[in-house]
Amino acid sequence: VLGAHQQHADQRSAADQAGRELKHGRLQQFSVYAEEAVVLITTIAAGYFLLLVLDRDSLVGKARLLSRLTSERLHSEFI
């Protein structure tokens, strides 16, 4: 689990850096689709993230929306 966490952190960091270099802004959400699960990482504030691990047959679009809305509500508590 720890190794997977580091791998996702490295991928998220690379995607965030690419977005800034291309002047698209900071990364807001990052999804990883694996054989049996979907990992969804949503930024709350600098250094704070909401992590969801979903079954592949879950409603990923709904999870993305609810994750984004939740992170917006939590933002003020993390800054």
PDB file with SEQRES, HELIX, SHEET and CRYST1 records, atoms N, CA, C and O in Angstrom:
SEQRES   1 A   79  VAL LEU GLY ALA HIS GLN GLN HIS ALA ASP GLN ARG SER          
SEQRES   2 A   79  ALA ALA ASP GLN ALA GLY ARG GLU LEU LYS HIS GLY ARG          
SEQRES   3 A   79  LEU GLN GLN PHE SER VAL TYR ALA GLU GLU ALA VAL VAL          
SEQRES   4 A   79  LEU ILE THR THR ILE ALA ALA GLY TYR PHE LEU LEU LEU          
SEQRES   5 A   79  VAL LEU ASP ARG ASP SER LEU VAL GLY LYS ALA ARG LEU          
SEQRES   6 A   79  LEU SER ARG LEU THR SER GLU ARG LEU HIS SER GLU PHE          
SEQRES   7 A   79  ILE                                                          
HELIX    1 AA1 LEU A    2  GLU A   21  1                                  20    
HELIX    2 AA2 VAL A   60  PHE A   78  1                                  19    
SHEET    1 AA1 3 GLN A  29  TYR A  33  0                                        
SHEET    2 AA1 3 ALA A  37  ALA A  45 -1                                        
SHEET    3 AA1 3 TYR A  48  ASP A  55 -1                                        
CRYST1    1.000    1.000    1.000  90.00  90.00  90.00 P 1           1          
ATOM      1  N   VAL A   1       0.826  -1.190   0.000  1.00  0.00           N  
ATOM      2  CA  VAL A   1       0.000   0.000   0.000  1.00  0.00           C  
ATOM      3  C   VAL A   1       0.870   1.254   0.000  1.00  0.00           C  
ATOM      4  O   VAL A   1       0.597   2.201  -0.737  1.00  0.00           O  
ATOM      5  N   LEU A   2       1.920   1.262   0.827  1.00  0.00           N  
ATOM      6  CA  LEU A   2       2.777   2.439   0.904  1.00  0.00           C  
ATOM      7  C   LEU A   2       3.467   2.701  -0.430  1.00  0.00           C  
ATOM      8  O   LEU A   2       3.578   3.852  -0.852  1.00  0.00           O  
ATOM      9  N   GLY A   3       3.932   1.645  -1.098  1.00  0.00           N  
ATOM     10  CA  GLY A   3       4.565   1.802  -2.406  1.00  0.00           C  
ATOM     11  C   GLY A   3       3.600   2.358  -3.437  1.00  0.00           C  
ATOM     12  O   GLY A   3       3.973   3.208  -4.246  1.00  0.00           O  
ATOM     13  N   ALA A   4       2.360   1.883  -3.412  1.00  0.00           N  
ATOM     14  CA  ALA A   4       1.337   2.399  -4.334  1.00  0.00           C  
ATOM     15  C   ALA A   4       1.051   3.856  -4.034  1.00  0.00           C  
ATOM     16  O   ALA A   4       0.864   4.653  -4.953  1.00  0.00           O  
ATOM     17  N   HIS A   5       1.014   4.214  -2.754  1.00  0.00           N  
ATOM     18  CA  HIS A   5       0.785   5.615  -2.368  1.00  0.00           C  
ATOM     19  C   HIS A   5       1.888   6.502  -2.941  1.00  0.00           C  
ATOM     20  O   HIS A   5       1.598   7.566  -3.487  1.00  0.00           O  
ATOM     21  N   GLN A   6       3.135   6.084  -2.826  1.00  0.00           N  
ATOM     22  CA  GLN A   6       4.256   6.879  -3.346  1.00  0.00           C  
ATOM     23  C   GLN A   6       4.188   7.000  -4.858  1.00  0.00           C  
ATOM     24  O   GLN A   6       4.476   8.057  -5.419  1.00  0.00           O  
ATOM     25  N   GLN A   7       3.805   5.910  -5.516  1.00  0.00           N  
ATOM     26  CA  GLN A   7       3.683   5.948  -6.974  1.00  0.00           C  
ATOM     27  C   GLN A   7       2.606   6.940  -7.403  1.00  0.00           C  
ATOM     28  O   GLN A   7       2.815   7.714  -8.337  1.00  0.00           O  
ATOM     29  N   HIS A   8       1.455   6.924  -6.727  1.00  0.00           N  
ATOM     30  CA  HIS A   8       0.383   7.869  -7.061  1.00  0.00           C  
ATOM     31  C   HIS A   8       0.811   9.295  -6.748  1.00  0.00           C  
ATOM     32  O   HIS A   8       0.476  10.216  -7.493  1.00  0.00           O  
ATOM     33  N   ALA A   9       1.543   9.490  -5.661  1.00  0.00           N  
ATOM     34  CA  ALA A   9       2.031  10.827  -5.299  1.00  0.00           C  
ATOM     35  C   ALA A   9       2.981  11.339  -6.381  1.00  0.00           C  
ATOM     36  O   ALA A   9       2.908  12.506  -6.764  1.00  0.00           O  
ATOM     37  N   ASP A  10       3.870  10.478  -6.875  1.00  0.00           N  
ATOM     38  CA  ASP A  10       4.800  10.882  -7.919  1.00  0.00           C  
ATOM     39  C   ASP A  10       4.062  11.229  -9.209  1.00  0.00           C  
ATOM     40  O   ASP A  10       4.389  12.217  -9.865  1.00  0.00           O  
ATOM     41  N   GLN A  11       3.072  10.424  -9.574  1.00  0.00           N  
ATOM     42  CA  GLN A  11       2.294  10.684 -10.785  1.00  0.00           C  
ATOM     43  C   GLN A  11       1.493  11.972 -10.651  1.00  0.00           C  
ATOM     44  O   GLN A  11       1.427  12.767 -11.588  1.00  0.00           O  
ATOM     45  N   ARG A  12       0.885  12.177  -9.483  1.00  0.00           N  
ATOM     46  CA  ARG A  12       0.113  13.389  -9.257  1.00  0.00           C  
ATOM     47  C   ARG A  12       1.009  14.618  -9.315  1.00  0.00           C  
ATOM     48  O   ARG A  12       0.632  15.642  -9.886  1.00  0.00           O  
ATOM     49  N   SER A  13       2.184  14.515  -8.729  1.00  0.00           N  
ATOM     50  CA  SER A  13       3.130  15.624  -8.740  1.00  0.00           C  
ATOM     51  C   SER A  13       3.570  15.963 -10.163  1.00  0.00           C  
ATOM     52  O   SER A  13       3.667  17.137 -10.522  1.00  0.00           O  
ATOM     53  N   ALA A  14       3.835  14.940 -10.969  1.00  0.00           N  
ATOM     54  CA  ALA A  14       4.239  15.163 -12.361  1.00  0.00           C  
ATOM     55  C   ALA A  14       3.116  15.822 -13.153  1.00  0.00           C  
ATOM     56  O   ALA A  14       3.369  16.729 -13.945  1.00  0.00           O  
ATOM     57  N   ALA A  15       1.883  15.378 -12.949  1.00  0.00           N  
ATOM     58  CA  ALA A  15       0.734  15.966 -13.649  1.00  0.00           C  
ATOM     59  C   ALA A  15       0.518  17.411 -13.203  1.00  0.00           C  
ATOM     60  O   ALA A  15       0.201  18.273 -14.022  1.00  0.00           O  
ATOM     61  N   ASP A  16       0.688  17.678 -11.911  1.00  0.00           N  
ATOM     62  CA  ASP A  16       0.534  19.034 -11.387  1.00  0.00           C  
ATOM     63  C   ASP A  16       1.596  19.957 -11.991  1.00  0.00           C  
ATOM     64  O   ASP A  16       1.288  21.075 -12.405  1.00  0.00           O  
ATOM     65  N   GLN A  17       2.834  19.489 -12.039  1.00  0.00           N  
ATOM     66  CA  GLN A  17       3.923  20.280 -12.602  1.00  0.00           C  
ATOM     67  C   GLN A  17       3.684  20.566 -14.083  1.00  0.00           C  
ATOM     68  O   GLN A  17       3.916  21.683 -14.546  1.00  0.00           O  
ATOM     69  N   ALA A  18       3.225  19.566 -14.820  1.00  0.00           N  
ATOM     70  CA  ALA A  18       2.946  19.755 -16.247  1.00  0.00           C  
ATOM     71  C   ALA A  18       1.850  20.796 -16.449  1.00  0.00           C  
ATOM     72  O   ALA A  18       1.948  21.628 -17.350  1.00  0.00           O  
ATOM     73  N   GLY A  19       0.818  20.759 -15.629  1.00  0.00           N  
ATOM     74  CA  GLY A  19      -0.260  21.741 -15.726  1.00  0.00           C  
ATOM     75  C   GLY A  19       0.224  23.148 -15.491  1.00  0.00           C  
ATOM     76  O   GLY A  19      -0.195  24.074 -16.186  1.00  0.00           O  
ATOM     77  N   ARG A  20       1.109  23.325 -14.512  1.00  0.00           N  
ATOM     78  CA  ARG A  20       1.654  24.657 -14.231  1.00  0.00           C  
ATOM     79  C   ARG A  20       2.570  25.119 -15.363  1.00  0.00           C  
ATOM     80  O   ARG A  20       2.517  26.279 -15.771  1.00  0.00           O  
ATOM     81  N   GLU A  21       3.412  24.215 -15.872  1.00  0.00           N  
ATOM     82  CA  GLU A  21       4.323  24.582 -16.954  1.00  0.00           C  
ATOM     83  C   GLU A  21       3.566  24.960 -18.217  1.00  0.00           C  
ATOM     84  O   GLU A  21       4.001  25.839 -18.962  1.00  0.00           O  
ATOM     85  N   LEU A  22       2.438  24.305 -18.463  1.00  0.00           N  
ATOM     86  CA  LEU A  22       1.618  24.619 -19.639  1.00  0.00           C  
ATOM     87  C   LEU A  22       0.627  25.745 -19.374  1.00  0.00           C  
ATOM     88  O   LEU A  22      -0.188  26.081 -20.233  1.00  0.00           O  
ATOM     89  N   LYS A  23       0.703  26.328 -18.175  1.00  0.00           N  
ATOM     90  CA  LYS A  23      -0.142  27.447 -17.752  1.00  0.00           C  
ATOM     91  C   LYS A  23      -1.635  27.089 -17.733  1.00  0.00           C  
ATOM     92  O   LYS A  23      -2.490  27.913 -18.058  1.00  0.00           O  
ATOM     93  N   HIS A  24      -1.930  25.825 -17.340  1.00  0.00           N  
ATOM     94  CA  HIS A  24      -3.307  25.385 -17.185  1.00  0.00           C  
ATOM     95  C   HIS A  24      -3.754  25.458 -15.730  1.00  0.00           C  
ATOM     96  O   HIS A  24      -4.928  25.247 -15.428  1.00  0.00           O  
ATOM     97  N   GLY A  25      -2.827  25.755 -14.833  1.00  0.00           N  
ATOM     98  CA  GLY A  25      -3.152  25.844 -13.409  1.00  0.00           C  
ATOM     99  C   GLY A  25      -2.797  24.578 -12.656  1.00  0.00           C  
ATOM    100  O   GLY A  25      -2.278  23.617 -13.224  1.00  0.00           O  
ATOM    101  N   ARG A  26      -3.088  24.600 -11.366  1.00  0.00           N  
ATOM    102  CA  ARG A  26      -2.763  23.478 -10.491  1.00  0.00           C  
ATOM    103  C   ARG A  26      -3.733  22.325 -10.721  1.00  0.00           C  
ATOM    104  O   ARG A  26      -4.865  22.518 -11.164  1.00  0.00           O  
ATOM    105  N   LEU A  27      -3.265  21.137 -10.414  1.00  0.00           N  
ATOM    106  CA  LEU A  27      -4.065  19.924 -10.552  1.00  0.00           C  
ATOM    107  C   LEU A  27      -5.206  19.929  -9.532  1.00  0.00           C  
ATOM    108  O   LEU A  27      -4.980  20.180  -8.349  1.00  0.00           O  
ATOM    109  N   GLN A  28      -6.423  19.652  -9.988  1.00  0.00           N  
ATOM    110  CA  GLN A  28      -7.574  19.585  -9.095  1.00  0.00           C  
ATOM    111  C   GLN A  28      -7.985  18.148  -8.802  1.00  0.00           C  
ATOM    112  O   GLN A  28      -8.307  17.817  -7.661  1.00  0.00           O  
ATOM    113  N   GLN A  29      -7.978  17.291  -9.824  1.00  0.00           N  
ATOM    114  CA  GLN A  29      -8.337  15.882  -9.631  1.00  0.00           C  
ATOM    115  C   GLN A  29      -7.422  15.008 -10.476  1.00  0.00           C  
ATOM    116  O   GLN A  29      -6.937  15.402 -11.536  1.00  0.00           O  
ATOM    117  N   PHE A  30      -7.208  13.797  -9.953  1.00  0.00           N  
ATOM    118  CA  PHE A  30      -6.336  12.840 -10.623  1.00  0.00           C  
ATOM    119  C   PHE A  30      -6.973  11.469 -10.466  1.00  0.00           C  
ATOM    120  O   PHE A  30      -7.305  11.067  -9.351  1.00  0.00           O  
ATOM    121  N   SER A  31      -7.148  10.745 -11.567  1.00  0.00           N  
ATOM    122  CA  SER A  31      -7.768   9.425 -11.534  1.00  0.00           C  
ATOM    123  C   SER A  31      -6.804   8.376 -12.065  1.00  0.00           C  
ATOM    124  O   SER A  31      -6.090   8.607 -13.040  1.00  0.00           O  
ATOM    125  N   VAL A  32      -6.793   7.216 -11.409  1.00  0.00           N  
ATOM    126  CA  VAL A  32      -6.007   6.070 -11.871  1.00  0.00           C  
ATOM    127  C   VAL A  32      -6.978   4.900 -11.999  1.00  0.00           C  
ATOM    128  O   VAL A  32      -7.625   4.511 -11.027  1.00  0.00           O  
ATOM    129  N   TYR A  33      -7.073   4.348 -13.194  1.00  0.00           N  
ATOM    130  CA  TYR A  33      -7.947   3.207 -13.446  1.00  0.00           C  
ATOM    131  C   TYR A  33      -7.097   1.942 -13.470  1.00  0.00           C  
ATOM    132  O   TYR A  33      -6.243   1.777 -14.341  1.00  0.00           O  
ATOM    133  N   ALA A  34      -7.330   1.057 -12.519  1.00  0.00           N  
ATOM    134  CA  ALA A  34      -6.633  -0.225 -12.450  1.00  0.00           C  
ATOM    135  C   ALA A  34      -7.614  -1.335 -12.842  1.00  0.00           C  
ATOM    136  O   ALA A  34      -8.778  -1.061 -13.132  1.00  0.00           O  
ATOM    137  N   GLU A  35      -7.149  -2.567 -12.851  1.00  0.00           N  
ATOM    138  CA  GLU A  35      -8.005  -3.682 -13.266  1.00  0.00           C  
ATOM    139  C   GLU A  35      -9.236  -3.828 -12.390  1.00  0.00           C  
ATOM    140  O   GLU A  35     -10.324  -4.102 -12.897  1.00  0.00           O  
ATOM    141  N   GLU A  36      -9.085  -3.650 -11.093  1.00  0.00           N  
ATOM    142  CA  GLU A  36     -10.191  -3.911 -10.177  1.00  0.00           C  
ATOM    143  C   GLU A  36     -10.653  -2.695  -9.381  1.00  0.00           C  
ATOM    144  O   GLU A  36     -11.594  -2.800  -8.594  1.00  0.00           O  
ATOM    145  N   ALA A  37     -10.012  -1.544  -9.570  1.00  0.00           N  
ATOM    146  CA  ALA A  37     -10.378  -0.375  -8.772  1.00  0.00           C  
ATOM    147  C   ALA A  37     -10.066   0.903  -9.534  1.00  0.00           C  
ATOM    148  O   ALA A  37      -9.303   0.909 -10.500  1.00  0.00           O  
ATOM    149  N   VAL A  38     -10.676   1.977  -9.071  1.00  0.00           N  
ATOM    150  CA  VAL A  38     -10.385   3.320  -9.556  1.00  0.00           C  
ATOM    151  C   VAL A  38      -9.945   4.123  -8.347  1.00  0.00           C  
ATOM    152  O   VAL A  38     -10.630   4.140  -7.324  1.00  0.00           O  
ATOM    153  N   VAL A  39      -8.808   4.786  -8.460  1.00  0.00           N  
ATOM    154  CA  VAL A  39      -8.310   5.645  -7.384  1.00  0.00           C  
ATOM    155  C   VAL A  39      -8.536   7.078  -7.834  1.00  0.00           C  
ATOM    156  O   VAL A  39      -8.097   7.468  -8.916  1.00  0.00           O  
ATOM    157  N   LEU A  40      -9.217   7.862  -7.015  1.00  0.00           N  
ATOM    158  CA  LEU A  40      -9.534   9.244  -7.330  1.00  0.00           C  
ATOM    159  C   LEU A  40      -8.938  10.127  -6.237  1.00  0.00           C  
ATOM    160  O   LEU A  40      -9.258   9.971  -5.059  1.00  0.00           O  
ATOM    161  N   ILE A  41      -8.066  11.060  -6.641  1.00  0.00           N  
ATOM    162  CA  ILE A  41      -7.430  11.975  -5.704  1.00  0.00           C  
ATOM    163  C   ILE A  41      -7.890  13.379  -6.052  1.00  0.00           C  
ATOM    164  O   ILE A  41      -7.739  13.821  -7.191  1.00  0.00           O  
ATOM    165  N   THR A  42      -8.454  14.087  -5.072  1.00  0.00           N  
ATOM    166  CA  THR A  42      -8.949  15.445  -5.266  1.00  0.00           C  
ATOM    167  C   THR A  42      -8.217  16.378  -4.313  1.00  0.00           C  
ATOM    168  O   THR A  42      -8.131  16.105  -3.116  1.00  0.00           O  
ATOM    169  N   THR A  43      -7.691  17.477  -4.840  1.00  0.00           N  
ATOM    170  CA  THR A  43      -6.972  18.441  -4.019  1.00  0.00           C  
ATOM    171  C   THR A  43      -7.958  19.215  -3.145  1.00  0.00           C  
ATOM    172  O   THR A  43      -8.978  19.705  -3.629  1.00  0.00           O  
ATOM    173  N   ILE A  44      -7.639  19.321  -1.841  1.00  0.00           N  
ATOM    174  CA  ILE A  44      -8.424  20.153  -0.922  1.00  0.00           C  
ATOM    175  C   ILE A  44      -7.732  21.506  -0.790  1.00  0.00           C  
ATOM    176  O   ILE A  44      -8.352  22.548  -1.005  1.00  0.00           O  
ATOM    177  N   ALA A  45      -6.463  21.491  -0.442  1.00  0.00           N  
ATOM    178  CA  ALA A  45      -5.614  22.679  -0.327  1.00  0.00           C  
ATOM    179  C   ALA A  45      -4.189  22.200  -0.526  1.00  0.00           C  
ATOM    180  O   ALA A  45      -3.952  20.996  -0.623  1.00  0.00           O  
ATOM    181  N   ALA A  46      -3.243  23.113  -0.590  1.00  0.00           N  
ATOM    182  CA  ALA A  46      -1.842  22.732  -0.805  1.00  0.00           C  
ATOM    183  C   ALA A  46      -1.418  21.682   0.222  1.00  0.00           C  
ATOM    184  O   ALA A  46      -1.427  21.942   1.425  1.00  0.00           O  
ATOM    185  N   GLY A  47      -1.050  20.502  -0.260  1.00  0.00           N  
ATOM    186  CA  GLY A  47      -0.585  19.433   0.612  1.00  0.00           C  
ATOM    187  C   GLY A  47      -1.671  18.564   1.210  1.00  0.00           C  
ATOM    188  O   GLY A  47      -1.359  17.626   1.943  1.00  0.00           O  
ATOM    189  N   TYR A  48      -2.945  18.843   0.923  1.00  0.00           N  
ATOM    190  CA  TYR A  48      -4.060  18.068   1.473  1.00  0.00           C  
ATOM    191  C   TYR A  48      -4.926  17.549   0.339  1.00  0.00           C  
ATOM    192  O   TYR A  48      -5.280  18.285  -0.583  1.00  0.00           O  
ATOM    193  N   PHE A  49      -5.264  16.246   0.426  1.00  0.00           N  
ATOM    194  CA  PHE A  49      -6.007  15.599  -0.646  1.00  0.00           C  
ATOM    195  C   PHE A  49      -7.091  14.704  -0.077  1.00  0.00           C  
ATOM    196  O   PHE A  49      -6.980  14.196   1.039  1.00  0.00           O  
ATOM    197  N   LEU A  50      -8.137  14.521  -0.863  1.00  0.00           N  
ATOM    198  CA  LEU A  50      -9.187  13.562  -0.560  1.00  0.00           C  
ATOM    199  C   LEU A  50      -8.947  12.370  -1.468  1.00  0.00           C  
ATOM    200  O   LEU A  50      -8.855  12.529  -2.686  1.00  0.00           O  
ATOM    201  N   LEU A  51      -8.843  11.179  -0.894  1.00  0.00           N  
ATOM    202  CA  LEU A  51      -8.541   9.966  -1.644  1.00  0.00           C  
ATOM    203  C   LEU A  51      -9.734   9.027  -1.593  1.00  0.00           C  
ATOM    204  O   LEU A  51     -10.211   8.682  -0.512  1.00  0.00           O  
ATOM    205  N   LEU A  52     -10.216   8.613  -2.756  1.00  0.00           N  
ATOM    206  CA  LEU A  52     -11.296   7.634  -2.849  1.00  0.00           C  
ATOM    207  C   LEU A  52     -10.797   6.433  -3.629  1.00  0.00           C  
ATOM    208  O   LEU A  52     -10.141   6.587  -4.659  1.00  0.00           O  
ATOM    209  N   VAL A  53     -11.101   5.242  -3.147  1.00  0.00           N  
ATOM    210  CA  VAL A  53     -10.807   4.008  -3.868  1.00  0.00           C  
ATOM    211  C   VAL A  53     -12.154   3.361  -4.156  1.00  0.00           C  
ATOM    212  O   VAL A  53     -12.895   3.004  -3.240  1.00  0.00           O  
ATOM    213  N   LEU A  54     -12.458   3.216  -5.439  1.00  0.00           N  
ATOM    214  CA  LEU A  54     -13.770   2.752  -5.881  1.00  0.00           C  
ATOM    215  C   LEU A  54     -13.653   1.438  -6.636  1.00  0.00           C  
ATOM    216  O   LEU A  54     -12.618   1.155  -7.240  1.00  0.00           O  
ATOM    217  N   ASP A  55     -14.713   0.635  -6.605  1.00  0.00           N  
ATOM    218  CA  ASP A  55     -14.801  -0.539  -7.474  1.00  0.00           C  
ATOM    219  C   ASP A  55     -14.903  -0.054  -8.917  1.00  0.00           C  
ATOM    220  O   ASP A  55     -15.401   1.041  -9.175  1.00  0.00           O  
ATOM    221  N   ARG A  56     -14.432  -0.867  -9.848  1.00  0.00           N  
ATOM    222  CA  ARG A  56     -14.482  -0.491 -11.264  1.00  0.00           C  
ATOM    223  C   ARG A  56     -15.907  -0.257 -11.759  1.00  0.00           C  
ATOM    224  O   ARG A  56     -16.110   0.536 -12.679  1.00  0.00           O  
ATOM    225  N   ASP A  57     -16.895  -0.927 -11.173  1.00  0.00           N  
ATOM    226  CA  ASP A  57     -18.276  -0.766 -11.627  1.00  0.00           C  
ATOM    227  C   ASP A  57     -19.018   0.331 -10.862  1.00  0.00           C  
ATOM    228  O   ASP A  57     -20.239   0.439 -10.973  1.00  0.00           O  
ATOM    229  N   SER A  58     -18.302   1.138 -10.094  1.00  0.00           N  
ATOM    230  CA  SER A  58     -18.910   2.252  -9.357  1.00  0.00           C  
ATOM    231  C   SER A  58     -19.282   3.383 -10.314  1.00  0.00           C  
ATOM    232  O   SER A  58     -18.867   3.398 -11.473  1.00  0.00           O  
ATOM    233  N   LEU A  59     -20.059   4.310  -9.815  1.00  0.00           N  
ATOM    234  CA  LEU A  59     -20.416   5.501 -10.572  1.00  0.00           C  
ATOM    235  C   LEU A  59     -19.291   6.528 -10.398  1.00  0.00           C  
ATOM    236  O   LEU A  59     -19.365   7.411  -9.543  1.00  0.00           O  
ATOM    237  N   VAL A  60     -18.256   6.394 -11.221  1.00  0.00           N  
ATOM    238  CA  VAL A  60     -17.054   7.215 -11.069  1.00  0.00           C  
ATOM    239  C   VAL A  60     -17.353   8.693 -11.315  1.00  0.00           C  
ATOM    240  O   VAL A  60     -16.814   9.550 -10.615  1.00  0.00           O  
ATOM    241  N   GLY A  61     -18.188   9.002 -12.279  1.00  0.00           N  
ATOM    242  CA  GLY A  61     -18.544  10.399 -12.548  1.00  0.00           C  
ATOM    243  C   GLY A  61     -19.201  11.056 -11.344  1.00  0.00           C  
ATOM    244  O   GLY A  61     -18.884  12.194 -10.997  1.00  0.00           O  
ATOM    245  N   LYS A  62     -20.113  10.336 -10.713  1.00  0.00           N  
ATOM    246  CA  LYS A  62     -20.772  10.859  -9.518  1.00  0.00           C  
ATOM    247  C   LYS A  62     -19.768  11.029  -8.382  1.00  0.00           C  
ATOM    248  O   LYS A  62     -19.821  12.016  -7.648  1.00  0.00           O  
ATOM    249  N   ALA A  63     -18.859  10.077  -8.237  1.00  0.00           N  
ATOM    250  CA  ALA A  63     -17.822  10.166  -7.206  1.00  0.00           C  
ATOM    251  C   ALA A  63     -16.924  11.372  -7.455  1.00  0.00           C  
ATOM    252  O   ALA A  63     -16.555  12.072  -6.512  1.00  0.00           O  
ATOM    253  N   ARG A  64     -16.569  11.623  -8.714  1.00  0.00           N  
ATOM    254  CA  ARG A  64     -15.742  12.799  -9.049  1.00  0.00           C  
ATOM    255  C   ARG A  64     -16.456  14.080  -8.660  1.00  0.00           C  
ATOM    256  O   ARG A  64     -15.851  14.973  -8.068  1.00  0.00           O  
ATOM    257  N   LEU A  65     -17.743  14.179  -8.989  1.00  0.00           N  
ATOM    258  CA  LEU A  65     -18.514  15.377  -8.650  1.00  0.00           C  
ATOM    259  C   LEU A  65     -18.601  15.558  -7.142  1.00  0.00           C  
ATOM    260  O   LEU A  65     -18.322  16.645  -6.636  1.00  0.00           O  
ATOM    261  N   LEU A  66     -18.982  14.514  -6.418  1.00  0.00           N  
ATOM    262  CA  LEU A  66     -19.129  14.629  -4.969  1.00  0.00           C  
ATOM    263  C   LEU A  66     -17.782  14.896  -4.290  1.00  0.00           C  
ATOM    264  O   LEU A  66     -17.724  15.615  -3.293  1.00  0.00           O  
ATOM    265  N   SER A  67     -16.720  14.330  -4.818  1.00  0.00           N  
ATOM    266  CA  SER A  67     -15.389  14.589  -4.282  1.00  0.00           C  
ATOM    267  C   SER A  67     -15.009  16.057  -4.458  1.00  0.00           C  
ATOM    268  O   SER A  67     -14.479  16.680  -3.539  1.00  0.00           O  
ATOM    269  N   ARG A  68     -15.281  16.603  -5.637  1.00  0.00           N  
ATOM    270  CA  ARG A  68     -14.975  18.017  -5.897  1.00  0.00           C  
ATOM    271  C   ARG A  68     -15.789  18.923  -4.989  1.00  0.00           C  
ATOM    272  O   ARG A  68     -15.246  19.867  -4.415  1.00  0.00           O  
ATOM    273  N   LEU A  69     -17.091  18.652  -4.847  1.00  0.00           N  
ATOM    274  CA  LEU A  69     -17.940  19.470  -3.986  1.00  0.00           C  
ATOM    275  C   LEU A  69     -17.493  19.386  -2.521  1.00  0.00           C  
ATOM    276  O   LEU A  69     -17.493  20.391  -1.810  1.00  0.00           O  
ATOM    277  N   THR A  70     -17.116  18.194  -2.080  1.00  0.00           N  
ATOM    278  CA  THR A  70     -16.648  18.004  -0.709  1.00  0.00           C  
ATOM    279  C   THR A  70     -15.345  18.755  -0.482  1.00  0.00           C  
ATOM    280  O   THR A  70     -15.170  19.385   0.561  1.00  0.00           O  
ATOM    281  N   SER A  71     -14.434  18.698  -1.436  1.00  0.00           N  
ATOM    282  CA  SER A  71     -13.159  19.399  -1.274  1.00  0.00           C  
ATOM    283  C   SER A  71     -13.373  20.902  -1.212  1.00  0.00           C  
ATOM    284  O   SER A  71     -12.656  21.589  -0.485  1.00  0.00           O  
ATOM    285  N   GLU A  72     -14.336  21.431  -1.950  1.00  0.00           N  
ATOM    286  CA  GLU A  72     -14.637  22.865  -1.887  1.00  0.00           C  
ATOM    287  C   GLU A  72     -15.168  23.255  -0.507  1.00  0.00           C  
ATOM    288  O   GLU A  72     -14.830  24.316   0.017  1.00  0.00           O  
ATOM    289  N   ARG A  73     -16.003  22.388   0.080  1.00  0.00           N  
ATOM    290  CA  ARG A  73     -16.532  22.663   1.431  1.00  0.00           C  
ATOM    291  C   ARG A  73     -15.446  22.569   2.494  1.00  0.00           C  
ATOM    292  O   ARG A  73     -15.464  23.324   3.466  1.00  0.00           O  
ATOM    293  N   LEU A  74     -14.504  21.652   2.320  1.00  0.00           N  
ATOM    294  CA  LEU A  74     -13.442  21.443   3.316  1.00  0.00           C  
ATOM    295  C   LEU A  74     -12.285  22.443   3.188  1.00  0.00           C  
ATOM    296  O   LEU A  74     -11.511  22.608   4.131  1.00  0.00           O  
ATOM    297  N   HIS A  75     -12.161  23.098   2.059  1.00  0.00           N  
ATOM    298  CA  HIS A  75     -11.024  23.951   1.767  1.00  0.00           C  
ATOM    299  C   HIS A  75     -10.720  24.946   2.894  1.00  0.00           C  
ATOM    300  O   HIS A  75      -9.563  25.075   3.295  1.00  0.00           O  
ATOM    301  N   SER A  76     -11.712  25.636   3.399  1.00  0.00           N  
ATOM    302  CA  SER A  76     -11.477  26.664   4.420  1.00  0.00           C  
ATOM    303  C   SER A  76     -10.919  26.086   5.723  1.00  0.00           C  
ATOM    304  O   SER A  76     -10.287  26.810   6.492  1.00  0.00           O  
ATOM    305  N   GLU A  77     -11.137  24.816   5.979  1.00  0.00           N  
ATOM    306  CA  GLU A  77     -10.639  24.194   7.201  1.00  0.00           C  
ATOM    307  C   GLU A  77      -9.168  23.783   7.093  1.00  0.00           C  
ATOM    308  O   GLU A  77      -8.541  23.453   8.100  1.00  0.00           O  
ATOM    309  N   PHE A  78      -8.618  23.801   5.876  1.00  0.00           N  
ATOM    310  CA  PHE A  78      -7.245  23.351   5.656  1.00  0.00           C  
ATOM    311  C   PHE A  78      -6.293  24.478   5.287  1.00  0.00           C  
ATOM    312  O   PHE A  78      -5.098  24.246   5.101  1.00  0.00           O  
ATOM    313  N   ILE A  79      -6.813  25.695   5.179  1.00  0.00           N  
ATOM    314  CA  ILE A  79      -5.915  26.827   4.859  1.00  0.00           C  
ATOM    315  C   ILE A  79      -5.717  27.692   6.068  1.00  0.00           C  
ATOM    316  O   ILE A  79      -4.999  28.689   6.003  1.00  0.00           O  
TER     317      ILE A  79                                                      
END                                                                             
